[in-house]
Short mmCIF file of C-alpha atoms in Angstrom, two decimals:
data_model
loop_
_atom_site.label_atom_id
_atom_site.label_comp_id
_atom_site.label_asym_id
_atom_site.label_seq_id
_atom_site.Cartn_x
_atom_site.Cartn_y
_atom_site.Cartn_z
CA UNK A 208 0.01 0.07 -0.04
CA UNK A 209 1.10 3.48 -0.78
CA UNK A 210 0.77 6.57 1.42
CA UNK A 211 -1.25 9.66 0.35
CA UNK A 212 1.38 11.68 -0.82
CA UNK A 213 3.08 8.73 -2.99
CA UNK A 214 -0.69 8.22 -4.50
CA UNK A 215 -0.98 12.07 -5.52
CA UNK A 216 2.42 11.97 -7.08
CA UNK A 217 1.63 8.91 -9.24
CA UNK A 218 -1.69 10.44 -10.19
CA UNK A 219 -0.11 13.98 -11.28
CA UNK A 220 2.64 12.07 -13.17
CA UNK A 221 0.03 10.38 -15.22
CA UNK A 222 0.63 6.93 -14.02
CA UNK A 223 -3.06 6.30 -13.54
CA UNK A 224 -4.23 7.70 -16.68
CA UNK A 225 -5.00 4.15 -18.44
CA UNK A 226 -7.01 3.27 -15.22
CA UNK A 227 -8.84 6.55 -15.66
CA UNK A 228 -9.44 5.97 -19.10
CA UNK A 229 -10.97 2.48 -18.61
CA UNK A 230 -13.20 3.57 -15.76
CA UNK A 231 -14.69 6.83 -17.25
CA UNK A 232 -14.49 5.74 -21.14
CA UNK A 233 -13.45 9.43 -22.25
CA UNK A 234 -9.74 10.90 -22.75
CA UNK A 235 -11.25 14.55 -22.12
CA UNK A 236 -12.53 13.13 -18.79
CA UNK A 237 -9.04 12.24 -17.49
CA UNK A 238 -7.96 15.81 -16.15
CA UNK A 239 -11.12 16.22 -14.62
CA UNK A 240 -10.83 12.86 -12.82
CA UNK A 241 -7.11 13.41 -11.88
CA UNK A 242 -8.14 16.71 -9.88
CA UNK A 243 -11.25 14.83 -8.56
CA UNK A 244 -8.97 12.05 -7.10
CA UNK A 245 -6.33 14.29 -5.89
CA UNK A 246 -8.96 16.35 -4.08
CA UNK A 247 -10.36 13.26 -2.80
CA UNK A 248 -6.94 12.44 -1.41
CA UNK A 249 -5.89 15.60 -0.05
CA UNK A 250 -9.33 15.59 1.94
CA UNK A 251 -8.58 12.29 3.43
CA UNK A 252 -5.00 13.41 4.47
CA UNK A 253 -6.59 16.68 6.17
CA UNK A 254 -9.02 14.28 8.11
CA UNK A 255 -6.86 11.39 8.92
CA UNK A 256 -3.23 12.34 8.21
CA UNK A 257 -0.64 10.94 5.30
CA UNK A 258 -1.50 7.29 5.69
CA UNK A 259 -1.24 4.23 3.54
CA UNK A 260 -4.27 4.17 1.76
CA UNK A 261 -6.72 2.22 -1.26
CA UNK A 262 -8.80 3.64 -3.61
CA UNK A 263 -12.23 2.21 -4.38
CA UNK A 264 -14.77 3.16 -7.11
CA UNK A 265 -18.26 1.91 -7.64
CA UNK A 266 -20.34 2.93 -10.68
CA UNK A 267 -23.90 4.17 -10.95
CA UNK A 268 -26.30 2.41 -12.78
CA UNK A 269 -29.10 2.85 -15.71
CA UNK A 270 -31.93 0.53 -16.48
CA UNK A 271 -32.00 -0.18 -20.18
CA UNK A 272 -34.92 -2.34 -20.39
CA UNK A 273 -37.40 -3.94 -18.11
CA UNK A 274 -39.51 -0.90 -17.01
CA UNK A 275 -41.40 -2.02 -13.73
CA UNK A 276 -41.15 -5.77 -14.17
CA UNK A 277 -38.95 -6.82 -11.40
CA UNK A 278 -41.65 -6.43 -8.46
CA UNK A 279 -43.66 -8.99 -10.52
CA UNK A 280 -40.77 -11.40 -10.90
CA UNK A 281 -39.78 -10.35 -14.28
CA UNK A 282 -36.44 -9.71 -16.28
CA UNK A 283 -34.41 -6.79 -16.75
CA UNK A 284 -31.42 -5.58 -18.62
CA UNK A 285 -29.23 -2.87 -17.01
CA UNK A 286 -25.83 -1.34 -17.18
CA UNK A 287 -23.32 0.26 -15.15
CA UNK A 288 -22.00 3.93 -16.07
CA UNK A 289 -19.20 6.21 -16.20
CA UNK A 290 -20.61 8.02 -13.18
CA UNK A 291 -19.10 6.92 -9.86
CA UNK A 292 -18.59 6.98 -6.25
CA UNK A 293 -14.91 6.87 -5.11
CA UNK A 294 -13.54 6.12 -1.77
CA UNK A 295 -10.24 6.95 -0.08
CA UNK A 296 -9.70 4.41 2.97
CA UNK A 297 -7.52 2.95 5.38
CA UNK A 298 -7.90 0.08 7.81
CA UNK A 299 -9.00 1.28 11.32
CA UNK A 300 -10.40 -0.11 14.71
CA UNK A 301 -14.16 0.84 13.81
CA UNK A 302 -16.02 2.54 10.79
CA UNK A 303 -15.68 6.28 10.39
CA UNK A 304 -16.61 7.93 6.98
CA UNK A 305 -16.75 11.41 5.76
CA UNK A 306 -18.81 11.59 2.63
CA UNK A 307 -18.96 15.02 0.50
CA UNK A 308 -18.77 16.99 3.69
CA UNK A 309 -21.31 14.91 5.56
CA UNK A 310 -19.91 13.22 8.85
CA UNK A 311 -21.25 9.86 9.33
CA UNK A 312 -21.76 8.56 12.85
CA UNK A 313 -19.14 5.93 13.66
CA UNK A 314 -19.95 2.49 13.49
CA UNK A 315 -18.45 -0.14 16.07
CA UNK A 316 -17.51 -3.26 14.87
CA UNK A 317 -18.59 -4.96 17.92
CA UNK A 318 -22.06 -3.53 17.83
CA UNK A 319 -23.67 -4.39 14.17
CA UNK A 320 -27.41 -5.22 15.55
CA UNK A 321 -30.21 -3.14 13.55
CA UNK A 322 -30.99 0.10 15.43
CA UNK A 323 -34.48 1.11 15.10
CA UNK A 324 -33.62 4.73 15.13
CA UNK A 325 -31.23 4.57 12.29
CA UNK A 326 -33.72 3.55 9.69
CA UNK A 327 -33.45 5.34 6.18
CA UNK A 328 -29.93 6.57 7.45
CA UNK A 329 -26.40 5.87 6.02
CA UNK A 330 -25.59 4.47 9.09
CA UNK A 331 -27.84 1.84 8.68
CA UNK A 332 -26.80 0.87 5.54
CA UNK A 333 -23.32 0.37 6.78
CA UNK A 334 -24.18 -1.42 10.02
CA UNK A 335 -26.69 -3.94 7.91
CA UNK A 336 -23.74 -4.57 4.82
CA UNK A 337 -21.26 -5.25 7.59
CA UNK A 338 -23.60 -7.54 10.07
CA UNK A 339 -24.46 -9.50 6.78
CA UNK A 340 -21.12 -10.03 5.61
CA UNK A 341 -20.27 -11.39 9.09
CA UNK A 342 -23.07 -13.84 9.39
CA UNK A 343 -22.00 -15.18 5.85
CA UNK A 344 -18.76 -15.97 7.34
CA UNK A 345 -16.50 -13.32 5.76
CA UNK A 346 -13.88 -11.31 7.57
CA UNK A 347 -14.82 -7.89 8.51
CA UNK A 348 -12.99 -4.73 9.92
CA UNK A 349 -12.97 -1.21 10.64
CA UNK A 350 -11.86 1.25 8.20
CA UNK A 351 -11.86 5.12 7.84
CA UNK A 352 -12.36 7.11 4.64
CA UNK A 353 -13.47 9.71 2.61
CA UNK A 354 -16.36 9.12 0.20
CA UNK A 355 -16.99 11.47 -2.90
CA UNK A 356 -19.89 10.82 -5.51
CA UNK A 357 -20.83 12.17 -9.11
CA UNK A 358 -23.66 9.63 -9.23
CA UNK A 359 -26.73 11.71 -9.25
CA UNK A 360 -28.95 11.71 -6.17
CA UNK A 361 -32.59 11.38 -7.66
CA UNK A 362 -31.73 10.74 -10.88
CA UNK A 363 -32.44 6.99 -11.33
CA UNK A 364 -28.98 6.15 -11.27
CA UNK A 365 -28.88 4.56 -8.09
CA UNK A 366 -26.78 6.49 -5.68
CA UNK A 367 -27.71 4.63 -2.65
CA UNK A 368 -27.03 1.16 -4.21
CA UNK A 369 -23.62 2.47 -5.11
CA UNK A 370 -22.89 3.27 -1.38
CA UNK A 371 -24.26 -0.18 -0.47
CA UNK A 372 -21.99 -1.94 -2.85
CA UNK A 373 -19.01 0.24 -2.01
CA UNK A 374 -19.22 -0.81 1.75
CA UNK A 375 -18.98 -4.44 0.54
CA UNK A 376 -16.31 -3.76 -1.88
CA UNK A 377 -13.98 -2.03 0.91
CA UNK A 378 -14.62 -4.99 3.27
CA UNK A 379 -13.75 -7.26 0.31
CA UNK A 380 -10.68 -5.45 -0.61
CA UNK A 381 -9.26 -4.39 2.93
CA UNK A 382 -10.23 -8.01 4.74
CA UNK A 383 -10.95 -10.60 2.24
CA UNK A 384 -8.27 -9.77 -0.60
CA UNK A 385 -11.46 -8.98 -3.04
CA UNK A 386 -12.45 -12.46 -3.15
CA UNK A 387 -16.30 -11.82 -2.18
CA UNK A 388 -18.35 -12.51 -5.35
CA UNK A 389 -19.78 -9.47 -6.88
CA UNK A 390 -23.38 -10.96 -7.05
CA UNK A 391 -22.86 -11.68 -3.12
CA UNK A 392 -21.91 -8.01 -2.59
CA UNK A 393 -25.34 -7.12 -4.07
CA UNK A 394 -27.29 -9.27 -2.26
CA UNK A 395 -25.87 -7.99 0.86
CA UNK A 396 -26.47 -4.40 -0.20
CA UNK A 397 -30.12 -5.46 -0.97
CA UNK A 398 -30.56 -7.30 2.69
CA UNK A 399 -28.93 -3.74 4.20
CA UNK A 400 -31.29 -1.69 2.37
CA UNK A 401 -34.43 -3.77 3.05
CA UNK A 402 -33.77 -4.84 6.49
CA UNK A 403 -31.47 -2.27 8.22
CA UNK A 404 -32.85 0.79 6.19
CA UNK A 405 -36.32 -0.25 6.10
CA UNK A 406 -37.32 0.20 2.28
CA UNK A 407 -37.99 -2.75 0.06
CA UNK A 408 -35.51 -3.28 -2.58
CA UNK A 409 -34.91 -5.41 -5.75
CA UNK A 410 -31.58 -6.56 -6.87
CA UNK A 411 -31.25 -4.79 -10.13
CA UNK A 412 -29.30 -1.33 -9.09
CA UNK A 413 -26.87 -3.30 -6.61
CA UNK A 414 -26.44 -5.94 -8.96
CA UNK A 415 -25.31 -3.24 -11.93
CA UNK A 416 -23.04 -1.38 -9.85
CA UNK A 417 -21.30 -4.31 -8.18
CA UNK A 418 -20.91 -6.34 -11.65
CA UNK A 419 -20.67 -3.62 -14.18
CA UNK A 420 -21.12 -3.64 -18.14
CA UNK A 421 -24.22 -5.29 -19.16
CA UNK A 422 -26.26 -7.58 -17.25
CA UNK A 423 -29.65 -9.30 -17.53
CA UNK A 424 -31.76 -10.31 -14.20
CA UNK A 425 -34.44 -12.73 -13.75
CA UNK A 426 -36.39 -12.58 -10.82
CA UNK A 427 -38.68 -15.65 -11.39
CA UNK A 428 -36.99 -17.35 -8.44
CA UNK A 429 -37.59 -14.48 -5.93
CA UNK A 430 -35.01 -15.96 -3.29
CA UNK A 431 -32.11 -16.64 -5.92
CA UNK A 432 -32.49 -14.13 -8.91
CA UNK A 433 -30.34 -15.41 -12.16
CA UNK A 434 -27.95 -12.74 -12.82
CA UNK A 435 -26.10 -12.89 -16.24
CA UNK A 436 -22.97 -10.81 -17.49
CA UNK A 437 -23.66 -9.91 -21.21
CA UNK A 438 -20.47 -10.12 -23.00
CA UNK A 439 -21.21 -7.08 -25.16
CA UNK A 440 -18.69 -4.08 -25.98
CA UNK A 441 -21.18 -1.47 -26.02
CA UNK A 442 -18.96 1.16 -27.60
CA UNK A 443 -18.81 -0.90 -30.86
CA UNK A 444 -22.71 0.26 -31.18
CA UNK A 445 -21.50 3.76 -31.66
CA UNK A 446 -24.33 4.87 -28.97
CA UNK A 447 -24.06 7.14 -25.66
CA UNK A 448 -26.72 7.01 -23.48
CA UNK A 449 -28.06 10.57 -22.24
CA UNK A 450 -30.15 11.21 -19.05
CA UNK A 451 -32.15 14.31 -18.96
CA UNK A 452 -33.33 15.89 -16.03
CA UNK A 453 -36.88 16.97 -16.71
CA UNK A 454 -37.15 19.08 -13.53
CA UNK A 455 -40.06 17.44 -12.20
CA UNK A 456 -40.81 17.27 -8.53
CA UNK A 457 -40.50 13.82 -6.83
CA UNK A 458 -42.82 14.85 -3.99
CA UNK A 459 -45.75 12.71 -3.32
CA UNK A 460 -45.07 9.90 -5.81
CA UNK A 461 -44.71 6.86 -3.49
CA UNK A 462 -48.51 6.20 -3.75
CA UNK A 463 -48.07 6.28 -7.68
CA UNK A 464 -45.40 3.45 -7.41
CA UNK A 465 -47.33 1.44 -4.97
CA UNK A 466 -50.23 1.59 -7.04
CA UNK A 467 -48.51 -0.02 -10.32
CA UNK A 468 -47.32 -2.92 -8.17
CA UNK A 469 -50.71 -3.07 -6.51
CA UNK A 470 -52.42 -3.32 -9.62
CA UNK A 471 -50.34 -5.86 -11.32
CA UNK A 472 -50.61 -7.79 -8.23
CA UNK A 473 -54.64 -7.06 -8.46
CA UNK A 474 -54.69 -8.89 -12.06
CA UNK A 475 -52.58 -11.63 -10.69
CA UNK A 476 -54.90 -12.46 -8.03
CA UNK A 477 -57.64 -13.21 -10.34
CA UNK A 478 -55.84 -16.12 -11.54
CA UNK A 479 -55.06 -17.11 -7.80
CA UNK A 480 -51.60 -15.94 -8.34
CA UNK A 481 -49.28 -13.42 -6.33
CA UNK A 482 -47.16 -12.13 -9.29
CA UNK A 483 -48.03 -11.58 -13.04
CA UNK A 484 -44.98 -13.66 -13.86
CA UNK A 485 -46.87 -16.48 -12.53
CA UNK A 486 -49.64 -15.83 -15.09
CA UNK A 487 -49.98 -17.50 -18.33
CA UNK A 488 -50.34 -14.83 -20.74
CA UNK A 489 -52.58 -16.75 -23.24
CA UNK A 490 -55.19 -17.47 -19.99
CA UNK A 491 -55.09 -13.53 -19.29
CA UNK A 492 -56.52 -12.64 -22.72
CA UNK A 493 -58.69 -15.31 -22.98
CA UNK A 494 -60.31 -14.07 -19.81
CA UNK A 495 -59.36 -10.24 -20.32
CA UNK A 496 -63.39 -9.46 -19.94
CA UNK A 497 -63.14 -10.81 -16.50
CA UNK A 498 -60.03 -9.07 -15.80
CA UNK A 499 -61.50 -5.66 -17.05
CA UNK A 500 -64.59 -6.15 -14.71
CA UNK A 501 -62.39 -7.26 -11.48
CA UNK A 502 -59.45 -4.93 -11.99
CA UNK A 503 -60.41 -2.26 -13.88
CA UNK A 504 -58.95 -0.69 -17.35
CA UNK A 505 -55.66 0.71 -15.98
CA UNK A 506 -54.62 -2.41 -14.09
CA UNK A 507 -55.33 -4.41 -17.09
CA UNK A 508 -53.44 -2.36 -19.34
CA UNK A 509 -50.56 -2.36 -16.90
CA UNK A 510 -50.78 -5.97 -16.98
CA UNK A 511 -50.57 -6.04 -20.62
CA UNK A 512 -47.41 -3.33 -20.29
CA UNK A 513 -45.99 -6.36 -17.96
CA UNK A 514 -46.22 -9.23 -20.60
CA UNK A 515 -44.97 -7.33 -23.47
CA UNK A 516 -41.86 -5.83 -21.70
CA UNK A 517 -40.83 -9.03 -20.12
CA UNK A 518 -40.65 -10.65 -23.64
CA UNK A 519 -38.94 -7.68 -24.94
CA UNK A 520 -35.88 -8.13 -22.55
CA UNK A 521 -35.14 -11.50 -24.01
CA UNK A 522 -35.31 -9.98 -27.36
CA UNK A 523 -33.02 -7.29 -26.23
CA UNK A 524 -30.31 -9.70 -24.66
CA UNK A 525 -30.42 -11.22 -28.10
CA UNK A 526 -29.86 -7.88 -30.07
CA UNK A 527 -27.22 -6.76 -27.86
CA UNK A 528 -25.40 -10.14 -28.10
CA UNK A 529 -25.86 -9.68 -32.15
CA UNK A 530 -25.03 -5.95 -31.90
CA UNK A 531 -28.11 -5.53 -33.94
CA UNK A 532 -28.38 -1.60 -33.64
CA UNK A 533 -31.84 -1.38 -35.48
CA UNK A 534 -33.33 -3.91 -33.02
CA UNK A 535 -31.70 -2.52 -30.09
CA UNK A 536 -33.24 1.11 -30.81
CA UNK A 537 -36.81 -0.40 -32.00
CA UNK A 538 -36.93 -2.21 -28.58
CA UNK A 539 -36.20 1.09 -26.54
CA UNK A 540 -38.34 2.84 -28.51
CA UNK A 541 -41.25 0.21 -28.28
CA UNK A 542 -40.66 0.14 -24.42
CA UNK A 543 -40.95 4.07 -24.03
CA UNK A 544 -44.22 3.39 -25.96
CA UNK A 545 -45.58 0.90 -23.68
CA UNK A 546 -44.85 2.96 -20.55
CA UNK A 547 -46.63 5.72 -22.03
CA UNK A 548 -49.58 4.06 -23.33
CA UNK A 549 -49.99 0.83 -21.23
CA UNK A 550 -47.95 1.22 -17.85
CA UNK A 551 -48.84 5.09 -17.59
CA UNK A 552 -45.91 6.15 -15.66
CA UNK A 553 -45.20 9.43 -17.42
CA UNK A 554 -47.20 11.88 -15.21
CA UNK A 555 -49.39 11.74 -12.16
CA UNK A 556 -52.98 10.51 -12.85
CA UNK A 557 -55.17 13.71 -13.38
CA UNK A 558 -52.24 16.18 -13.54
CA UNK A 559 -52.50 18.78 -16.51
CA UNK A 560 -49.81 21.35 -15.82
CA UNK A 561 -47.11 19.04 -14.72
CA UNK A 562 -45.98 16.74 -17.50
CA UNK A 563 -42.54 17.30 -17.68
CA UNK A 564 -41.45 14.14 -18.65
CA UNK A 565 -44.01 13.97 -21.67
CA UNK A 566 -42.63 17.34 -22.82
CA UNK A 567 -39.07 15.99 -22.53
CA UNK A 568 -40.00 12.64 -24.56
CA UNK A 569 -41.74 14.74 -27.29
CA UNK A 570 -39.10 17.44 -27.62
CA UNK A 571 -36.42 14.47 -27.81
CA UNK A 572 -37.95 12.51 -30.41
CA UNK A 573 -38.32 16.00 -32.63
CA UNK A 574 -34.81 16.81 -32.08
CA UNK A 575 -33.48 13.19 -32.47
CA UNK A 576 -35.03 12.41 -35.64
CA UNK A 577 -33.48 9.57 -36.94
CA UNK A 578 -30.45 10.18 -34.65
CA UNK A 579 -31.74 8.23 -31.69
CA UNK A 580 -34.75 6.85 -29.43
CA UNK A 581 -35.84 8.02 -26.22
CA UNK A 582 -37.94 6.71 -23.17
CA UNK A 583 -38.84 7.40 -19.67
CA UNK A 584 -36.29 6.26 -17.15
CA UNK A 585 -36.48 4.31 -13.80
CA UNK A 586 -39.77 4.66 -11.58
CA UNK A 587 -41.20 7.56 -14.06
CA UNK A 588 -44.03 10.20 -13.32
CA UNK A 589 -41.20 12.70 -12.82
CA UNK A 590 -37.61 13.04 -12.99
CA UNK A 591 -35.67 11.83 -15.63
CA UNK A 592 -35.80 10.35 -19.43
CA UNK A 593 -33.20 8.41 -20.92
CA UNK A 594 -32.19 8.56 -24.74
CA UNK A 595 -30.12 6.32 -26.96
CA UNK A 596 -28.52 8.81 -29.39
CA UNK A 597 -25.71 8.34 -32.26
CA UNK A 598 -22.34 9.24 -30.66
CA UNK A 599 -22.07 12.03 -33.62
CA UNK A 600 -25.15 13.61 -32.69
CA UNK A 601 -24.56 13.71 -28.91
CA UNK A 602 -23.61 17.40 -28.67
CA UNK A 603 -26.34 18.48 -30.81
CA UNK A 604 -28.89 16.67 -28.93
CA UNK A 605 -27.41 17.96 -25.47
CA UNK A 606 -27.42 21.62 -26.79
CA UNK A 607 -30.81 21.58 -27.84
CA UNK A 608 -32.52 19.80 -24.86
CA UNK A 609 -30.77 22.03 -22.70
CA UNK A 610 -32.41 24.96 -24.11
CA UNK A 611 -35.46 23.95 -22.55
CA UNK A 612 -34.56 22.11 -19.27
CA UNK A 613 -31.51 24.34 -18.34
CA UNK A 614 -27.53 23.94 -18.70
CA UNK A 615 -26.43 20.70 -17.04
CA UNK A 616 -29.89 19.21 -17.56
CA UNK A 617 -28.56 16.36 -19.83
CA UNK A 618 -25.87 13.96 -18.70
CA UNK A 619 -23.98 12.00 -21.24
CA UNK A 620 -23.15 8.71 -20.04
CA UNK A 621 -21.04 5.56 -21.33
CA UNK A 622 -21.44 1.99 -20.33
CA UNK A 623 -18.21 0.88 -18.16
CA UNK A 624 -16.79 -2.40 -18.08
CA UNK A 625 -15.79 -2.72 -14.47
CA UNK A 626 -18.48 -2.94 -11.67
CA UNK A 627 -17.35 -2.15 -8.08
CA UNK A 628 -13.23 -1.98 -8.13
CA UNK A 629 -10.23 -1.36 -6.30
CA UNK A 630 -8.21 1.23 -8.36
CA UNK A 631 -5.10 0.94 -6.37
#
């Protein structure tokens, strides 16, 4: 291990440039990342001194396909992106973290039981991940560190999952020689969020952050989801992924999300099942008048979205593996249309004045023409849209859409091959 000042010298002398290029996929970002890492190292030194350190990086993630399918035991495709959380750490007796100027309360290694007053806090996630790894037989120990992140909070890029996976990656690196499997770290993060943080969580976000590149997950077995890494070099498709913040408020949306899963379950219950994945699609359409009578029109349409979207995921996996750009763009576009027409998660029901996501999609289609496709991103109703755009058209799209939603509202992303990784 090297001391802080030694690592800073390596970075200043361009010794980590290849590492930065691999992680951030853009030569123009190397200078920016050098300054960011040096800043993080200097912050660590100001907090803890010129100690021997390790640096870890965990990417954010984006959902590629499978909009609102996971909670019905469906399938998804997700990807790691080149926005990340980084941590400069060294071993310590307990866990002490400063995160982007936020001081997190110390977590004692000998006190890992769940604390009711810690729900929905960073402390609960740290305690949950550490406790679970200990229960699974892995070595644990303390560390002190400085965390900083450019994974945008509230953007649907999974800042919370990146944090959970980061704790697991650090404990894997410092105490287990990086031998804890990425899927195990993801499951541990999900456990911490569900049990300690107090928020029901799927596994898509944590898996994409931990494993990296493109993955597909099949949630049919709820206790043991099937996670597959897709051996695809996304850069060969000449595509960038843009996320646009349409400036809609996320306030009071919990009920909207709950109603999606609730209505889908209501349809499944008609067939004496708990999840739509267990319902035969042919039987559903054969009995659609009964479904309409018992569940209503919107619930029926949302079920139709699930069946179609779940099938599209399999088609997307094949299209990616065959580098079929035309099919990829068609599937993304069809997914977006289905979310708008059937799933109906583009704006809140009855909302007349606040339809920012719909406006963003309409303008994006106009700007893009034949240069890309767009869809709602993540949970929907407000927030971000996702655009798959040809590389040569990225700057024009970004400039045009930011005239409406403001400078800095469009984030240009690349798919990153590495998941949670030790940079040094």
